[in-house]
C-alpha atoms as a printed R data frame, in Angstrom:
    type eleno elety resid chain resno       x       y       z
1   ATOM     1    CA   UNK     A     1 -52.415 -61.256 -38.687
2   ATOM     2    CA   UNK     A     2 -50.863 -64.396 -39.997
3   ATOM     3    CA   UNK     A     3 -48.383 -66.562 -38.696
4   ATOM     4    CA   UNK     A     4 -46.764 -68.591 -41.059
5   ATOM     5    CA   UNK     A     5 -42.884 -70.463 -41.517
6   ATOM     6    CA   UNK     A     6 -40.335 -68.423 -42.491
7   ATOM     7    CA   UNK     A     7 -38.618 -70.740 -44.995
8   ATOM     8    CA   UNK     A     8 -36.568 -68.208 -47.151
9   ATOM     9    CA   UNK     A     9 -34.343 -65.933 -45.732
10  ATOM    10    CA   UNK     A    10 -34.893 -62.408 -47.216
11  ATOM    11    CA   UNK     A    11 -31.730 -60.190 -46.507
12  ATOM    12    CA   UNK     A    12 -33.599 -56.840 -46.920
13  ATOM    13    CA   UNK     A    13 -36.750 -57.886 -45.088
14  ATOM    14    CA   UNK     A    14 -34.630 -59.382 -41.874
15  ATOM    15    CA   UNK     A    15 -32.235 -56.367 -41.960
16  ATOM    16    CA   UNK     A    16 -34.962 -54.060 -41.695
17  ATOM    17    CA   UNK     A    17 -36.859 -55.576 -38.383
18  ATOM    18    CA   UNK     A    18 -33.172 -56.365 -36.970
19  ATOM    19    CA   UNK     A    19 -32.024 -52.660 -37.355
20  ATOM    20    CA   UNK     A    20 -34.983 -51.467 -36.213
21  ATOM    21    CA   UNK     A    21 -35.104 -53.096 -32.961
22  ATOM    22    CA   UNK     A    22 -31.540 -52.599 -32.924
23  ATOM    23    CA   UNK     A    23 -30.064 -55.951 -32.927
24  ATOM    24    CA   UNK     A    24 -27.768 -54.582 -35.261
25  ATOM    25    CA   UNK     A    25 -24.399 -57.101 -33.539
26  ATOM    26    CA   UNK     A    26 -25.999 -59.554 -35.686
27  ATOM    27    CA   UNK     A    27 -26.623 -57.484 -38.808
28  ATOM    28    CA   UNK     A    28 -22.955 -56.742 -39.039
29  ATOM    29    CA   UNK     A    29 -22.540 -60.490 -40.603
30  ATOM    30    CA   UNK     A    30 -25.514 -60.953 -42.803
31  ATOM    31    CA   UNK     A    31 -23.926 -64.043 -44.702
32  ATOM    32    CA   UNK     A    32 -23.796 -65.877 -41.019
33  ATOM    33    CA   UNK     A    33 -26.701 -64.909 -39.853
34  ATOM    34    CA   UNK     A    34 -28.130 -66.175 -43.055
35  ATOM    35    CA   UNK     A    35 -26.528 -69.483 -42.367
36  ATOM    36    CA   UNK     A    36 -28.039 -69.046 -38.932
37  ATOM    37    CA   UNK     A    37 -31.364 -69.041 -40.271
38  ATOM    38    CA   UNK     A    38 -31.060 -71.864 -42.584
39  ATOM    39    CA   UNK     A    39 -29.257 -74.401 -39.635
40  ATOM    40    CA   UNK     A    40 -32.440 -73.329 -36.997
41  ATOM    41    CA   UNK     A    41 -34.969 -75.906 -36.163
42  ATOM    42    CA   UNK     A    42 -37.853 -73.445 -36.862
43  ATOM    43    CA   UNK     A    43 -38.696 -69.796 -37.490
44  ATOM    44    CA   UNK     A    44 -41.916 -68.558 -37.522
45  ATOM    45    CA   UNK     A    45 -42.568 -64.701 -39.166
46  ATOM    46    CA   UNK     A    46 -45.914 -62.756 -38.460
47  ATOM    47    CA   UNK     A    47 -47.651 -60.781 -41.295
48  ATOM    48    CA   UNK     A    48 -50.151 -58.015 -42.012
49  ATOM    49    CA   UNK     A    49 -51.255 -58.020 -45.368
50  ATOM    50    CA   UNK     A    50 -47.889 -59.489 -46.857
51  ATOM    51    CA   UNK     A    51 -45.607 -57.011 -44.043
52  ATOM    52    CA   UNK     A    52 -43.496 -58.324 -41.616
53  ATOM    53    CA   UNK     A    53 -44.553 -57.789 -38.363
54  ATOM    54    CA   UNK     A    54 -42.421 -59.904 -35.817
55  ATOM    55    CA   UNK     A    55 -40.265 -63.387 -36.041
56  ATOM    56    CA   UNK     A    56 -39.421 -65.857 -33.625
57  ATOM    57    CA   UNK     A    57 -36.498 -68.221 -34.147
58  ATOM    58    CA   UNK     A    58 -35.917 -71.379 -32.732
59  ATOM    59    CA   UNK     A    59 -32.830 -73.836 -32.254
60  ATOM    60    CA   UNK     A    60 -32.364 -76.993 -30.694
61  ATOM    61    CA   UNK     A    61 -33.550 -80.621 -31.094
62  ATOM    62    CA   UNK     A    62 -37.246 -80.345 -31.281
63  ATOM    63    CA   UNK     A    63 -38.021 -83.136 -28.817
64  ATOM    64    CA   UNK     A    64 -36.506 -82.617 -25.792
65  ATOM    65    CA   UNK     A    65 -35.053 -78.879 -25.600
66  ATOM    66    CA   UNK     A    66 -36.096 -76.022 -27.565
67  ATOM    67    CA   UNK     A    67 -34.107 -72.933 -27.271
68  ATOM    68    CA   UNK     A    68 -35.854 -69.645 -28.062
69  ATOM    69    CA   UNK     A    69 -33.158 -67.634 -29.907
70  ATOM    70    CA   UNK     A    70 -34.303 -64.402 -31.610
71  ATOM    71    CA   UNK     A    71 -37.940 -63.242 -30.806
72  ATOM    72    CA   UNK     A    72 -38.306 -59.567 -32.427
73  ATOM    73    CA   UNK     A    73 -41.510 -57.257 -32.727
74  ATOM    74    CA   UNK     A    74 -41.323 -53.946 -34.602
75  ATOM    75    CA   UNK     A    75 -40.943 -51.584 -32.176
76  ATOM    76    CA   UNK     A    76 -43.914 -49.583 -33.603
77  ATOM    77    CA   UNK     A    77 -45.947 -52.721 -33.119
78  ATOM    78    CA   UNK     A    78 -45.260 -54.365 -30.053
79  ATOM    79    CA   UNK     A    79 -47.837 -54.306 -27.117
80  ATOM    80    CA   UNK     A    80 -49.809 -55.284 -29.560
81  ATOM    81    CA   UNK     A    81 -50.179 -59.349 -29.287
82  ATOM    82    CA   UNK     A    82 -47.743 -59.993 -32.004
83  ATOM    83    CA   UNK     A    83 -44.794 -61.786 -29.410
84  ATOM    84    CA   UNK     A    84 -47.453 -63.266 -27.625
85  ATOM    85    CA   UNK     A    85 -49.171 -65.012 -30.510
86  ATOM    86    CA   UNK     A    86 -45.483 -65.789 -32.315
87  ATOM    87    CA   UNK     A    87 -44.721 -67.678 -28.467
88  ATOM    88    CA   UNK     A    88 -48.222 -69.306 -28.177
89  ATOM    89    CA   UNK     A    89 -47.427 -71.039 -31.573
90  ATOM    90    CA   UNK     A    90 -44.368 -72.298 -30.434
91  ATOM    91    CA   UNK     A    91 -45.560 -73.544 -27.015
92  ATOM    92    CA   UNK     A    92 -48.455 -75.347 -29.155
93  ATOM    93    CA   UNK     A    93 -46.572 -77.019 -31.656
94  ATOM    94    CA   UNK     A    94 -43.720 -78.169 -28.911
95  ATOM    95    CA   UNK     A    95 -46.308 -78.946 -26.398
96  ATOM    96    CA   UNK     A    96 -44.517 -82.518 -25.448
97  ATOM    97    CA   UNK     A    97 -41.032 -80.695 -25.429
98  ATOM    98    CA   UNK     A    98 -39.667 -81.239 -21.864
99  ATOM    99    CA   UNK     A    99 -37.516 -77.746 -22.232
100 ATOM   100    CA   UNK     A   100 -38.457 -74.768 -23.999
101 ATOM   101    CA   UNK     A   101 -35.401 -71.962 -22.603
102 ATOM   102    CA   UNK     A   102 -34.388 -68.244 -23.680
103 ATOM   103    CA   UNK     A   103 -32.045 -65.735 -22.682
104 ATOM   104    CA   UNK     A   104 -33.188 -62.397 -22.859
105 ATOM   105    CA   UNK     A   105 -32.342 -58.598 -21.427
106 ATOM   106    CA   UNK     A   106 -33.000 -58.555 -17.781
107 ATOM   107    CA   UNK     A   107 -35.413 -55.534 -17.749
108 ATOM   108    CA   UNK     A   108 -38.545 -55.405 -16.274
109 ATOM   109    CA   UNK     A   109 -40.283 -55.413 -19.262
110 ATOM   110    CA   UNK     A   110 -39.114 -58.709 -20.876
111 ATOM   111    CA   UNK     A   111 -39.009 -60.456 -17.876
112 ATOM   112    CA   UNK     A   112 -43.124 -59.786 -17.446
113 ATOM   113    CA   UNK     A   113 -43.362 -60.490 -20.981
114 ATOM   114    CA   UNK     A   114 -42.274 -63.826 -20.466
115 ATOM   115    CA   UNK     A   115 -43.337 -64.579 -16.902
116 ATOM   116    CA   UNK     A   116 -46.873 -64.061 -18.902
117 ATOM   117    CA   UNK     A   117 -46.204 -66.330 -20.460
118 ATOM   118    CA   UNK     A   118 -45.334 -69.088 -17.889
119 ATOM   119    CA   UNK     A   119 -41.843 -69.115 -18.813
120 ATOM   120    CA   UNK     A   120 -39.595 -68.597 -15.124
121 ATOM   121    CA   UNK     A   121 -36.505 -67.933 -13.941
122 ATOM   122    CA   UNK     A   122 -33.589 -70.533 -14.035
123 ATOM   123    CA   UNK     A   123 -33.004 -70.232 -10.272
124 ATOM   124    CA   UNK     A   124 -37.219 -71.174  -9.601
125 ATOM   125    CA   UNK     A   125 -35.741 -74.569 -10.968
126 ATOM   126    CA   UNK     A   126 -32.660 -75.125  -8.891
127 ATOM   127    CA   UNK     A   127 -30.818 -73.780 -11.786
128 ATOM   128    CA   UNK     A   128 -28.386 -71.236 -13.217
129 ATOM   129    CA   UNK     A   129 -27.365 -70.053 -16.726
130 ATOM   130    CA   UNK     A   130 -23.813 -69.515 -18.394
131 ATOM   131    CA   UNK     A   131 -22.782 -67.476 -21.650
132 ATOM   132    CA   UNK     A   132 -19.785 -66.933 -23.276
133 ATOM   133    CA   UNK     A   133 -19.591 -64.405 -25.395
């Protein structure tokens, strides 16, 4: 597995692993989630042998708050390392970042997923999150 930046956004490719893990809210608007893409401060794509395996996608300033805003596996390939390793690269290469957040379903899966990780709960730091949607 490779782990390389995503730098050009391929409609079919990212329609595919959204529909598949059923993020398909976002699919519904291809053109802005295009522009998504393009406007985020990273996005980092796993491959096998030229296939898409996972993405992460990252917004924010890069130096002292990183926000973690799409993180998708195929569903056929998660549990298999793939998150973890597209999450390890980010925590790397924004080490010095003082904030590194996400939002994500609160099931009990994805909240050990991330707890692995050493990622906790707002409320361990005082804190509390708000969405409008």
């Amino acid at each position: 597995m490779e782990i390389e930046e995503y730098t050009k956004f391929k409609a079919d490719e990212i329609l595919q692993l959204y529909t598949q893990v059923g993020w398909t809210a976002y699919t519904e608007d291809m053109p802005a989630l295009e522009r998504g893409y393009i406007n985020s401060l990273l996005i980092l794509a796993a491959y096998e042998n030229g296939e898409l395996l996972g993405i992460v996608r990252l917004v924010g300033d890069g130096t002292t708050i990183v926000l973690v805003q799409d993180i998708l596996v195929y569903p056929a390939r998660q549990r298999q390392g793939i998150g973890t390793a597209l999450l390890k690269a980010v925590l790397e290469r924004y080490k010095n970042v003082r904030q590194i957040q996400l939002v994500t379903d609160n099931t009990p899966k994805t909240v050990a997923f991330y707890k692995s990780l050493g990622f906790l709960d707002f409320a361990e730091f005082g804190c509390c999150g708000f969405m409008r949607g």
